[in-house]
Short mmCIF file of C-alpha atoms (C1' of nucleotides) in Angstrom, two decimals:
data_model
loop_
_atom_site.label_atom_id
_atom_site.label_comp_id
_atom_site.label_asym_id
_atom_site.label_seq_id
_atom_site.Cartn_x
_atom_site.Cartn_y
_atom_site.Cartn_z
CA MET V 103 31.78 -0.57 17.91
CA PRO V 104 28.87 -1.66 20.14
CA ASP V 105 25.96 -3.44 18.53
CA LEU V 106 23.24 -0.84 18.60
CA ALA V 107 20.55 -3.47 18.41
CA THR V 108 21.37 -4.45 21.96
CA LEU V 109 21.32 -0.97 23.36
CA GLY V 110 17.70 -0.87 24.49
CA ILE V 111 16.72 2.57 25.70
CA GLU V 112 20.30 3.87 25.62
CA PRO V 113 19.83 6.00 22.47
CA LEU V 114 16.63 7.50 23.88
CA TYR V 115 18.33 8.24 27.17
CA ARG V 116 21.22 9.97 25.43
CA LEU V 117 18.85 11.95 23.29
CA LEU V 118 16.73 13.23 26.16
CA SER V 119 19.91 14.11 28.03
CA ARG V 120 20.63 16.74 25.39
CA PHE V 121 17.67 18.60 26.79
CA MET V 122 17.92 18.10 30.52
CA ALA V 123 19.87 16.03 32.99
CA LEU V 124 17.87 12.99 33.98
CA ASP V 125 18.44 11.34 37.31
CA PRO V 126 18.82 7.61 37.97
CA ALA V 127 15.16 7.26 38.89
CA ASP V 128 14.14 8.70 35.52
CA ARG V 129 16.51 6.37 33.81
CA ALA V 130 15.13 3.43 35.72
CA ALA V 131 11.61 4.39 34.72
CA LEU V 132 12.66 4.50 31.08
CA SER V 133 14.19 1.08 31.44
CA GLN V 134 10.73 -0.31 32.05
CA LEU V 135 10.12 0.29 28.36
CA GLU V 136 12.56 -2.48 27.59
CA GLY V 137 9.85 -4.82 28.73
CA ALA V 138 7.81 -3.91 25.66
CA ALA V 139 7.63 -6.08 22.57
CA LEU V 140 10.73 -5.68 20.42
CA CYS V 141 9.93 -5.86 16.70
CA SER V 142 12.28 -6.33 13.77
CA LYS V 143 11.58 -5.45 10.17
CA PRO V 144 13.72 -5.68 7.08
CA ALA V 145 14.58 -2.63 4.98
CA ARG V 146 11.92 -0.96 2.87
CA THR V 147 8.91 -2.24 4.73
CA ASP V 148 5.84 -0.41 5.90
CA ILE V 149 5.64 -0.23 9.67
CA ALA V 150 2.34 1.64 9.69
CA ARG V 151 0.13 2.79 6.87
CA GLU V 152 -1.91 5.96 6.46
CA GLY V 153 -5.51 5.28 7.40
CA GLU V 154 -4.73 2.73 10.08
CA ASN V 155 -5.93 3.18 13.61
CA PRO V 156 -2.85 3.76 15.75
CA THR V 157 -2.78 1.77 18.96
CA VAL V 158 0.87 1.53 19.95
CA ILE V 159 3.77 3.89 20.50
CA ARG V 160 6.90 2.93 18.62
CA LEU V 161 10.38 3.62 19.86
CA LEU V 162 13.11 3.04 17.30
CA VAL V 163 16.14 1.25 18.73
CA SER V 164 18.29 0.56 15.69
CA GLY V 165 18.22 1.33 12.00
CA TRP V 166 16.62 4.17 10.09
CA ALA V 167 12.95 4.69 9.32
CA CYS V 168 10.93 7.52 7.88
CA ARG V 169 7.59 9.19 7.98
CA TYR V 170 6.14 9.71 4.54
CA LYS V 171 3.03 10.72 2.69
CA ASP V 172 2.05 9.75 -0.78
CA LEU V 173 -0.38 10.78 -3.48
CA PRO V 174 -2.76 8.52 -5.38
CA ASP V 175 -0.57 8.73 -8.48
CA GLY V 176 2.52 7.48 -6.69
CA ARG V 177 4.39 10.66 -5.90
CA ARG V 178 5.90 10.31 -2.47
CA GLN V 179 7.32 12.76 0.04
CA ILE V 180 9.43 11.71 2.98
CA VAL V 181 8.56 14.20 5.71
CA GLY V 182 11.03 13.10 8.35
CA PHE V 183 13.65 10.58 9.31
CA PHE V 184 13.57 8.46 12.43
CA LEU V 185 16.92 7.66 13.96
CA PRO V 186 17.71 5.38 16.91
CA GLY V 187 16.20 6.84 20.07
CA ASP V 188 13.29 8.48 18.26
CA PHE V 189 9.64 7.91 19.01
CA CYS V 190 7.67 7.52 15.82
CA ASP V 191 4.29 8.52 17.15
CA LEU V 192 4.23 9.61 20.73
CA ASN V 193 0.74 11.07 20.80
CA VAL V 194 -1.03 9.89 17.71
CA TYR V 195 -2.92 7.22 19.56
CA ILE V 196 -5.45 9.84 20.57
CA LEU V 197 -6.37 10.12 16.89
CA SER V 198 -8.61 7.61 15.23
CA GLU V 199 -6.72 7.44 11.98
CA LEU V 200 -3.10 7.88 10.92
CA ASP V 201 -2.61 10.71 8.43
CA HIS V 202 0.78 9.48 7.24
CA SER V 203 2.73 6.28 6.84
CA ILE V 204 5.85 5.00 8.52
CA GLY V 205 8.34 2.84 6.68
CA SER V 206 11.69 1.31 7.41
CA LEU V 207 14.61 2.43 5.28
CA THR V 208 17.14 -0.05 6.61
CA ALA V 209 16.53 -3.10 8.73
CA VAL V 210 15.11 -1.78 11.99
CA ARG V 211 14.31 -2.80 15.52
CA TYR V 212 11.76 -0.97 17.59
CA TYR V 213 9.69 -1.36 20.71
CA GLU V 214 5.93 -1.43 20.44
CA ILE V 215 4.73 0.19 23.60
CA GLN V 216 1.14 0.13 24.82
CA PRO V 217 -0.21 3.57 25.76
CA GLU V 218 -1.07 2.34 29.29
CA GLN V 219 2.42 1.00 29.78
CA PHE V 220 3.77 4.29 28.60
CA GLN V 221 1.50 6.14 30.97
CA ASP V 222 2.87 4.10 33.85
CA VAL V 223 6.38 5.17 32.99
CA ILE V 224 5.75 8.90 32.89
CA ASP V 225 3.19 9.01 35.69
CA GLU V 226 4.58 11.00 38.58
CA ARG V 227 7.71 11.77 36.58
CA PRO V 228 7.30 15.41 35.53
CA ARG V 229 10.90 15.64 34.33
CA LEU V 230 10.42 12.75 31.95
CA THR V 231 7.11 14.14 30.80
CA ARG V 232 8.79 17.42 30.09
CA ALA V 233 11.64 15.76 28.24
CA LEU V 234 9.22 13.85 26.05
CA LEU V 235 7.26 17.00 25.31
CA TRP V 236 10.58 18.49 24.28
CA HIS V 237 11.12 15.56 21.93
CA GLU V 238 7.81 16.37 20.25
CA MET V 239 8.60 20.08 20.00
CA VAL V 240 11.92 19.32 18.35
CA ALA V 241 10.23 17.00 15.86
CA SER V 242 7.87 19.81 15.03
CA GLY V 243 10.75 22.27 14.67
CA ILE V 244 12.49 19.92 12.29
CA GLN V 245 9.40 19.80 10.13
CA ARG V 246 9.33 23.58 9.97
CA GLN V 247 12.98 23.61 9.02
CA TRP V 248 12.28 21.13 6.21
CA LEU V 249 9.52 23.38 4.95
CA LEU V 250 11.99 26.25 4.83
CA SER V 251 14.50 24.04 3.04
CA ILE V 252 12.18 22.69 0.41
CA GLY V 253 10.42 25.99 -0.09
CA GLN V 254 13.40 28.30 -0.22
CA ARG V 255 16.78 26.64 -0.22
CA THR V 256 18.61 25.60 -3.37
CA PRO V 257 19.44 21.91 -3.82
CA VAL V 258 23.01 22.33 -2.53
CA GLU V 259 21.78 24.27 0.47
CA ARG V 260 19.05 21.73 1.07
CA LEU V 261 21.30 18.69 1.12
CA SER V 262 23.88 20.57 3.16
CA HIS V 263 21.25 21.43 5.72
CA LEU V 264 19.95 17.90 5.90
CA PHE V 265 23.43 16.48 6.40
CA ILE V 266 24.11 18.84 9.27
CA GLU V 267 20.78 18.04 10.86
CA LEU V 268 21.63 14.35 10.65
CA TYR V 269 25.10 15.05 11.98
CA TYR V 270 23.72 16.69 15.13
CA ARG V 271 20.98 14.16 15.68
CA LEU V 272 23.28 11.20 15.23
CA LYS V 273 25.93 12.78 17.39
CA ALA V 274 23.38 13.10 20.18
CA VAL V 275 22.98 9.33 20.18
CA GLY V 276 26.69 8.63 19.78
CA MET V 277 26.69 7.62 16.14
CA VAL V 278 29.12 10.20 14.77
CA HIS V 279 32.85 9.74 14.80
CA ASP V 280 35.27 12.26 13.48
CA HIS V 281 32.66 14.22 11.53
CA ALA V 282 31.64 11.05 9.74
CA PHE V 283 28.60 8.85 10.05
CA GLU V 284 26.85 6.08 8.26
CA LEU V 285 24.24 7.27 5.79
CA PRO V 286 22.43 4.03 5.06
CA ILE V 287 19.88 5.46 2.66
CA THR V 288 19.91 5.77 -1.12
CA GLN V 289 20.02 8.82 -3.32
CA HIS V 290 16.46 7.99 -4.18
CA HIS V 291 15.48 8.52 -0.53
CA LEU V 292 17.36 11.80 -0.46
CA ALA V 293 15.38 12.83 -3.52
CA GLU V 294 12.07 11.92 -1.94
CA ALA V 295 12.95 13.79 1.23
CA ASN V 296 14.07 16.93 -0.55
CA GLY V 297 11.52 17.28 -3.29
CA LEU V 298 14.15 16.74 -5.99
CA SER V 299 14.59 14.22 -8.77
CA LEU V 300 16.99 11.37 -8.29
CA VAL V 301 19.17 12.58 -11.13
CA HIS V 302 19.41 16.04 -9.67
CA VAL V 303 20.37 14.72 -6.25
CA ASN V 304 23.15 12.77 -7.87
CA ARG V 305 24.51 15.85 -9.64
CA THR V 306 24.15 17.98 -6.56
CA LEU V 307 26.15 15.49 -4.51
CA GLN V 308 28.85 15.54 -7.14
CA GLU V 309 28.97 19.30 -6.93
CA MET V 310 29.29 19.13 -3.16
CA ARG V 311 32.14 16.67 -3.46
CA ARG V 312 33.84 18.83 -6.06
CA GLU V 313 33.52 21.78 -3.71
CA GLY V 314 35.26 19.82 -1.00
CA LEU V 315 32.29 19.96 1.34
CA ILE V 316 31.70 16.27 1.83
CA GLU V 317 32.95 12.83 1.05
CA LEU V 318 30.31 10.22 0.41
CA ALA V 319 31.04 6.64 -0.53
CA ASP V 320 30.09 3.19 0.70
CA ARG V 321 27.23 4.63 2.75
CA GLN V 322 29.69 6.68 4.79
CA LEU V 323 29.26 10.43 4.86
CA ARG V 324 32.19 12.51 5.98
CA ILE V 325 31.89 16.24 6.46
CA LEU V 326 35.14 17.71 5.25
CA ASP V 327 34.63 21.36 6.07
CA PHE V 328 32.05 21.65 8.79
CA GLU V 329 32.02 25.42 9.09
CA ARG V 330 31.74 25.97 5.38
CA LEU V 331 28.98 23.40 5.11
CA LYS V 332 27.12 25.18 7.89
CA ARG V 333 27.49 28.51 6.16
CA THR V 334 26.37 27.01 2.87
CA ALA V 335 23.26 25.60 4.51
CA MET V 336 22.68 28.76 6.58
CA PHE V 337 22.37 26.39 9.47
CA ASN V 338 21.20 27.61 12.84
CA SER V 339 21.04 24.83 15.39
CA ASN V 340 18.51 26.59 17.60
CA TYR V 341 15.64 24.49 16.27
CA LEU V 342 17.11 21.33 17.77
CA HIS V 343 16.92 22.90 21.22
CA PHE V 344 19.95 21.07 22.57
CA ASN V 345 20.33 22.88 25.84
CA ARG V 346 23.23 20.89 27.10
CA ASP V 347 26.56 19.82 25.59
CA MET C 279 -22.46 39.37 10.33
CA PRO C 280 -21.22 39.30 13.93
CA ASP C 281 -18.11 41.22 14.83
CA LEU C 282 -15.58 38.49 15.34
CA ALA C 283 -13.45 40.71 17.53
CA THR C 284 -16.08 40.43 20.21
CA LEU C 285 -16.37 36.70 20.09
CA GLY C 286 -13.83 35.83 22.77
CA ILE C 287 -13.27 32.11 22.97
CA GLU C 288 -16.16 31.31 20.64
CA PRO C 289 -13.92 30.40 17.65
CA LEU C 290 -11.77 28.17 19.84
CA TYR C 291 -14.81 26.49 21.28
CA ARG C 292 -16.21 25.79 17.84
CA LEU C 293 -12.89 24.46 16.67
CA LEU C 294 -12.43 22.04 19.55
CA SER C 295 -16.00 20.89 19.07
CA ARG C 296 -15.00 19.44 15.69
CA PHE C 297 -12.99 16.92 17.65
CA MET C 298 -15.18 16.08 20.62
CA ALA C 299 -18.31 17.31 22.30
CA LEU C 300 -17.42 19.62 25.16
CA ASP C 301 -19.79 20.00 28.07
CA PRO C 302 -20.83 23.27 29.72
CA ALA C 303 -18.20 22.92 32.43
CA ASP C 304 -15.45 22.67 29.81
CA ARG C 305 -16.86 25.69 28.08
CA ALA C 306 -16.96 27.59 31.34
CA ALA C 307 -13.34 26.69 31.99
CA LEU C 308 -12.36 27.98 28.57
CA SER C 309 -14.21 31.19 29.30
CA GLN C 310 -11.72 31.92 32.04
CA LEU C 311 -9.25 32.60 29.26
CA GLU C 312 -11.23 35.71 28.39
CA GLY C 313 -9.73 37.20 31.50
CA ALA C 314 -6.34 37.24 29.81
CA ALA C 315 -4.81 40.35 28.26
CA LEU C 316 -6.31 41.06 24.86
CA CYS C 317 -3.75 42.48 22.43
CA SER C 318 -4.29 44.18 19.10
CA LYS C 319 -1.76 44.56 16.34
CA PRO C 320 -2.00 46.10 12.89
CA ALA C 321 -1.35 44.09 9.75
CA ARG C 322 2.15 43.02 8.84
CA THR C 323 3.64 43.23 12.30
CA ASP C 324 5.85 40.79 14.13
CA ILE C 325 4.12 39.28 17.12
CA ALA C 326 7.10 37.19 18.16
CA ARG C 327 10.55 36.92 16.69
CA GLU C 328 12.81 33.92 16.28
CA GLY C 329 15.35 33.82 19.10
CA GLU C 330 13.05 35.33 21.69
CA ASN C 331 12.31 33.54 24.91
CA PRO C 332 8.64 32.56 24.81
CA THR C 333 6.72 33.27 27.98
CA VAL C 334 3.07 33.51 26.98
CA ILE C 335 0.58 31.41 25.08
CA ARG C 336 -1.25 33.29 22.36
CA LEU C 337 -4.79 32.56 21.28
CA LEU C 338 -5.85 34.28 18.10
CA VAL C 339 -9.34 35.74 18.29
CA SER C 340 -9.68 37.68 15.07
CA GLY C 341 -7.65 38.29 11.93
CA TRP C 342 -5.03 36.15 10.25
CA ALA C 343 -1.45 35.57 11.35
CA CYS C 344 1.30 33.23 10.25
CA ARG C 345 4.27 31.31 11.46
CA TYR C 346 7.33 31.90 9.32
CA LYS C 347 11.04 31.29 9.11
CA ASP C 348 13.55 33.37 7.25
CA LEU C 349 17.09 33.10 6.01
CA PRO C 350 19.87 35.64 6.53
CA ASP C 351 19.61 36.76 2.90
CA GLY C 352 15.93 37.60 3.16
CA ARG C 353 14.26 34.53 1.71
CA ARG C 354 11.18 33.80 3.74
CA GLN C 355 8.94 30.79 4.10
CA ILE C 356 5.52 30.93 5.70
CA VAL C 357 5.13 27.56 7.40
CA GLY C 358 1.56 27.91 8.60
CA PHE C 359 -1.44 30.17 8.88
CA PHE C 360 -3.18 31.02 12.13
CA LEU C 361 -6.92 31.57 11.89
CA PRO C 362 -9.33 32.72 14.60
CA GLY C 363 -9.50 30.09 17.32
CA ASP C 364 -5.93 28.91 16.82
CA PHE C 365 -3.27 28.82 19.48
CA CYS C 366 0.02 30.10 18.15
CA ASP C 367 2.32 28.37 20.57
CA LEU C 368 0.64 26.07 22.98
CA ASN C 369 3.74 24.34 24.31
CA VAL C 370 6.71 26.35 23.23
CA TYR C 371 7.10 27.98 26.60
CA ILE C 372 9.01 24.92 27.73
CA LEU C 373 11.71 25.88 25.23
CA SER C 374 14.21 28.57 25.97
CA GLU C 375 14.25 30.08 22.52
CA LEU C 376 11.75 30.40 19.69
CA ASP C 377 12.90 28.71 16.48
CA HIS C 378 10.49 30.63 14.26
CA SER C 379 8.70 33.94 14.08
CA ILE C 380 5.05 34.85 14.25
CA GLY C 381 3.66 37.75 12.31
CA SER C 382 0.26 39.27 11.71
CA LEU C 383 -1.02 39.27 8.15
CA THR C 384 -4.11 41.36 8.77
CA ALA C 385 -5.00 43.39 11.83
CA VAL C 386 -5.31 40.86 14.63
CA ARG C 387 -6.55 40.46 18.17
CA TYR C 388 -5.26 37.78 20.44
CA TYR C 389 -5.12 36.83 24.08
CA GLU C 390 -1.79 36.60 25.83
CA ILE C 391 -2.21 33.85 28.34
CA GLN C 392 0.20 33.09 31.16
CA PRO C 393 1.24 29.45 31.37
CA GLU C 394 0.04 29.25 34.97
CA GLN C 395 -3.33 30.67 34.05
CA PHE C 396 -3.53 28.16 31.27
CA GLN C 397 -2.63 25.36 33.63
CA ASP C 398 -5.48 26.39 35.91
CA VAL C 399 -7.92 26.04 33.05
CA ILE C 400 -6.94 22.55 31.97
CA ASP C 401 -6.20 21.20 35.43
CA GLU C 402 -8.66 18.47 36.28
CA ARG C 403 -10.19 18.77 32.83
CA PRO C 404 -8.94 15.72 30.93
CA ARG C 405 -11.39 16.31 28.08
CA LEU C 406 -10.06 19.80 27.49
CA THR C 407 -6.50 18.59 27.78
CA ARG C 408 -7.23 15.94 25.20
CA ALA C 409 -8.89 18.43 22.87
CA LEU C 410 -5.89 20.74 23.08
CA LEU C 411 -3.52 17.89 22.40
CA TRP C 412 -5.66 17.20 19.35
CA HIS C 413 -5.22 20.83 18.27
CA GLU C 414 -1.46 20.32 18.36
CA MET C 415 -1.62 17.06 16.45
CA VAL C 416 -3.69 18.68 13.74
CA ALA C 417 -1.22 21.54 13.47
CA SER C 418 1.51 18.99 13.04
CA GLY C 419 -0.50 17.12 10.41
CA ILE C 420 -1.02 20.32 8.50
CA GLN C 421 2.73 20.88 8.43
CA ARG C 422 3.26 17.43 6.98
CA GLN C 423 0.63 18.11 4.38
CA TRP C 424 2.41 21.34 3.41
CA LEU C 425 5.63 19.42 3.04
CA LEU C 426 3.90 17.04 0.66
CA SER C 427 2.44 19.98 -1.24
CA ILE C 428 5.63 21.94 -1.63
CA GLY C 429 7.72 18.88 -2.30
CA GLN C 430 5.48 17.06 -4.75
CA ARG C 431 2.42 18.96 -5.88
CA THR C 432 2.36 21.21 -8.93
CA PRO C 433 1.52 24.88 -8.38
CA VAL C 434 -2.13 24.41 -9.35
CA GLU C 435 -2.44 21.41 -7.06
CA ARG C 436 -0.67 23.27 -4.30
CA LEU C 437 -2.92 26.31 -4.33
CA SER C 438 -5.99 24.11 -4.72
CA HIS C 439 -4.97 22.15 -1.68
CA LEU C 440 -4.31 25.21 0.39
CA PHE C 441 -7.67 26.71 -0.51
CA ILE C 442 -9.49 23.58 0.55
CA GLU C 443 -7.54 23.43 3.78
CA LEU C 444 -8.53 27.00 4.50
CA TYR C 445 -12.10 26.24 3.52
CA TYR C 446 -12.37 23.46 6.09
CA ARG C 447 -10.58 25.33 8.83
CA LEU C 448 -12.61 28.48 8.34
CA LYS C 449 -15.82 26.52 8.12
CA ALA C 450 -15.03 24.98 11.49
CA VAL C 451 -15.09 28.44 13.04
CA GLY C 452 -18.11 29.61 11.07
CA MET C 453 -16.36 31.86 8.59
CA VAL C 454 -17.45 30.18 5.35
CA HIS C 455 -20.71 31.01 3.63
CA ASP C 456 -21.84 29.36 0.46
CA HIS C 457 -18.41 27.95 -0.41
CA ALA C 458 -16.93 31.42 -0.17
CA PHE C 459 -14.73 33.05 2.42
CA GLU C 460 -12.59 36.08 2.89
CA LEU C 461 -8.98 35.58 1.87
CA PRO C 462 -7.40 38.66 3.37
CA ILE C 463 -3.85 37.93 2.30
CA THR C 464 -1.91 38.99 -0.79
CA GLN C 465 -0.55 36.92 -3.65
CA HIS C 466 2.84 37.66 -2.18
CA HIS C 467 1.85 35.78 0.96
CA LEU C 468 0.54 32.88 -1.10
CA ALA C 469 3.91 32.80 -2.83
CA GLU C 470 5.83 32.75 0.43
CA ALA C 471 3.64 29.98 1.79
CA ASN C 472 3.91 27.80 -1.29
CA GLY C 473 7.53 28.20 -2.27
CA LEU C 474 6.61 29.94 -5.51
CA SER C 475 7.42 33.30 -7.01
CA LEU C 476 4.84 36.03 -6.87
CA VAL C 477 4.58 36.11 -10.65
CA HIS C 478 3.96 32.42 -10.86
CA VAL C 479 1.25 32.52 -8.21
CA ASN C 480 -0.47 35.21 -10.22
CA ARG C 481 -0.41 33.13 -13.37
CA THR C 482 -1.47 29.99 -11.54
CA LEU C 483 -4.47 31.79 -10.08
CA GLN C 484 -5.43 32.96 -13.54
CA GLU C 485 -5.27 29.41 -14.76
CA MET C 486 -7.50 28.25 -11.92
CA ARG C 487 -10.01 30.96 -12.73
CA ARG C 488 -9.90 30.03 -16.42
CA GLU C 489 -10.54 26.42 -15.45
CA GLY C 490 -13.62 27.46 -13.53
CA LEU C 491 -12.26 26.19 -10.23
CA ILE C 492 -12.40 29.39 -8.23
CA GLU C 493 -13.42 33.00 -8.25
CA LEU C 494 -11.08 35.37 -6.48
CA ALA C 495 -11.60 39.10 -6.33
CA ASP C 496 -11.74 41.77 -3.66
CA ARG C 497 -10.24 39.40 -1.10
CA GLN C 498 -13.17 37.03 -1.50
CA LEU C 499 -12.46 33.49 -2.55
CA ARG C 500 -15.33 31.47 -3.92
CA ILE C 501 -14.93 27.79 -4.69
CA LEU C 502 -16.95 27.20 -7.86
CA ASP C 503 -16.56 23.46 -8.24
CA PHE C 504 -15.73 21.96 -4.88
CA GLU C 505 -15.47 18.35 -5.99
CA ARG C 506 -13.28 19.13 -8.94
CA LEU C 507 -11.04 21.33 -6.82
CA LYS C 508 -10.71 18.51 -4.33
CA ARG C 509 -9.79 16.06 -7.05
CA THR C 510 -7.31 18.49 -8.51
CA ALA C 511 -5.64 18.90 -5.14
CA MET C 512 -5.89 15.18 -4.36
CA PHE C 513 -7.34 16.33 -1.09
CA ASN C 514 -7.95 13.87 1.72
CA SER C 515 -9.40 15.54 4.78
CA ASN C 516 -8.19 12.85 7.18
CA TYR C 517 -5.27 14.99 8.36
CA LEU C 518 -7.62 17.54 9.90
CA HIS C 519 -9.07 14.83 12.13
CA PHE C 520 -12.53 16.39 12.30
CA ASN C 521 -14.36 13.56 14.00
CA ARG C 522 -17.69 15.34 14.24
CA ASP C 523 -19.85 17.47 12.00
"C1'" DC K 250 24.97 -16.81 -15.35
"C1'" DG K 251 20.81 -13.54 -15.11
"C1'" DG K 252 18.40 -10.19 -12.60
"C1'" DA K 253 18.06 -6.80 -8.91
"C1'" DT K 254 19.60 -2.48 -7.07
"C1'" DG K 255 22.09 1.73 -6.94
"C1'" DC K 256 25.04 5.16 -9.05
"C1'" DT K 257 26.32 7.81 -13.01
"C1'" DT K 258 26.10 10.31 -17.43
"C1'" DG K 259 24.09 12.55 -21.68
"C1'" DA K 260 20.53 14.83 -24.28
"C1'" DT K 261 16.39 17.38 -24.44
"C1'" DG K 262 12.33 19.96 -22.99
"C1'" DT K 263 9.93 22.90 -20.10
"C1'" DA K 264 8.33 24.77 -15.85
"C1'" DT K 265 9.47 28.31 -13.17
"C1'" DC K 266 12.28 32.29 -11.92
"C1'" DT K 267 14.02 36.92 -12.68
"C1'" DC K 268 13.83 41.37 -14.38
"C1'" DA K 269 11.08 45.06 -15.94
"C1'" DA K 270 7.21 47.85 -16.56
"C1'" DG K 271 2.39 49.37 -16.60
"C1'" DA K 272 -2.37 49.83 -14.55
"C1'" DC K 273 -5.26 50.53 -10.82
"C1'" DG K 274 -6.80 51.93 -6.27
"C1'" DT K 275 -5.96 54.15 -1.85
"C1'" DG K 276 -4.19 57.04 1.41
"C1'" DT K 277 -1.37 61.29 2.46
"C1'" DG K 278 0.54 65.72 2.53
"C1'" DG K 279 1.12 70.05 0.31
"C1'" DC I 87 -8.24 69.24 -4.29
"C1'" DC I 88 -4.53 67.60 -6.67
"C1'" DA I 89 0.02 65.30 -6.82
"C1'" DC I 90 2.41 61.76 -5.44
"C1'" DA I 91 3.86 57.57 -3.18
"C1'" DC I 92 2.78 53.02 -2.19
"C1'" DG I 93 0.79 48.48 -2.38
"C1'" DT I 94 -1.22 45.12 -5.25
"C1'" DC I 95 -2.20 42.83 -9.37
"C1'" DT I 96 -0.96 42.03 -14.06
"C1'" DT I 97 1.72 41.21 -18.33
"C1'" DG I 98 5.88 40.40 -21.36
"C1'" DA I 99 10.49 38.77 -22.48
"C1'" DG I 100 14.35 36.11 -21.56
"C1'" DA I 101 17.31 32.96 -18.94
"C1'" DT I 102 18.03 28.74 -16.47
"C1'" DA I 103 17.44 25.36 -13.09
"C1'" DC I 104 15.41 21.31 -12.84
"C1'" DA I 105 12.74 17.27 -14.56
"C1'" DT I 106 12.32 13.61 -17.74
"C1'" DC I 107 13.82 10.04 -20.67
"C1'" DA I 108 17.26 6.83 -21.77
"C1'" DA I 109 21.21 4.19 -21.31
"C1'" DG I 110 25.54 2.22 -19.32
"C1'" DC I 111 28.14 0.32 -15.59
"C1'" DA I 112 29.22 -1.76 -11.13
"C1'" DT I 113 28.09 -4.68 -7.39
"C1'" DC I 114 25.71 -8.10 -5.16
"C1'" DC I 115 23.11 -12.36 -4.92
"C1'" DG I 116 20.51 -16.40 -5.90
#
DNA sequence: CGGATGCTTGATGTATCTCAAGACGTGTGG
DNA sequence: CCACACGTCTTGAGATACATCAAGCATCCG
């Protein structure tokens, strides 16, 4: 098991490769990003806060983070997960104020890339530019899918769908083995991401285990019946736009 | 009252102006878009269907449309509204398959713009390019806000928030007068957008009327107590990123 | 040992859905 | 011109899915 913290741009490279084949020159250009400042944060820490003026582009290398929004009275909604290889905020630096927060869920490592440095990398590299645009479009598609889940799917369907989404995204960066992957977040996080109470998430997970859909213990999630889970979630992978593989 | 159907790129121009001042040359460049094919569709018609291969960029000129996703069993979630001046799918043409559908809510008119034609307009116009990127970022911010609404806000808060969002967006294109605007959609649409049942939307609206927050009749929505409605919704306009005005 | 943190379970209340039906307005065809 | 269908809004009754409150237990850690 390789130490992901040492992998640099490898997860990003693997991810973009799901969309289009990149050539060695593209890969070399991406490698320049490894010159950026590498930051580490412990679990449960704010990486950026709503209202701040964004100035850097963050590329997650290891660990899990999330985008979230909260209300004055403390209610909180996780609106997306960041996995290794994900950019947290590719274009927000054109805005004067962040409209959401970013927080680590586990211990994380990420590059803080200056917009100019980033520009240097994609300049004259239309394939890379295209691949990064794709990354943004997928992020947007995932948000739409979450809206469908929270608005219309039942709790079992919702969690099923999320698990399959995570399965595909983690597989793209080589973090799935044998239909199992590490799920390093708490039931509380699952609740905040799915618009459910913690208690209800717990009972829903039990139901899914009873149904033989998943196994979940010690932060390891194993999908026991992939096809049935997909049917339960009414999962259509088109929104991830994985052209290759 | 001007006939909006004749306004061409005027709504778009007004909208982008909320972000940055555009100069006459930018405006002239945008005007080239008026050479594109102008399409008309009646209410309740699909403009694009999930699974299709997107080839054109659509710019809504008049009427309301929506982006939606549906499940095999018929459940449907509206994930966003398109108002005059909005692009429906600025970048999706790089994807091979649409992951959502677009449908008209009222009778609509929109331009169908070829990607190459679009490229000609923004080429060598960094300000326009930037403004259009902003348009995309705002659309993405609105999706996050909807996720927060559906996941955490109560029905009254949810509808309040949506009405204020629509108020600001319609005001930006000059379609609000005296805190009132036309709301040409049905309670059924409000239900599909907010993850609520039709019956519950009806009762929630009654409650809001009883509370003196809004007046809603004959497709006209009037906000009676703007500040209180904002407080009720816990509305923070930062996500619309209107720098000017 | 004491205090976090996370998972689990039970009891209770209620917000919201579902089903069903009626009222009203509008357009359509006989 | 009337009859009828259709879309929209409204109301009532009943069922239930989900939240809330509360507590217990395990594990980890200083």
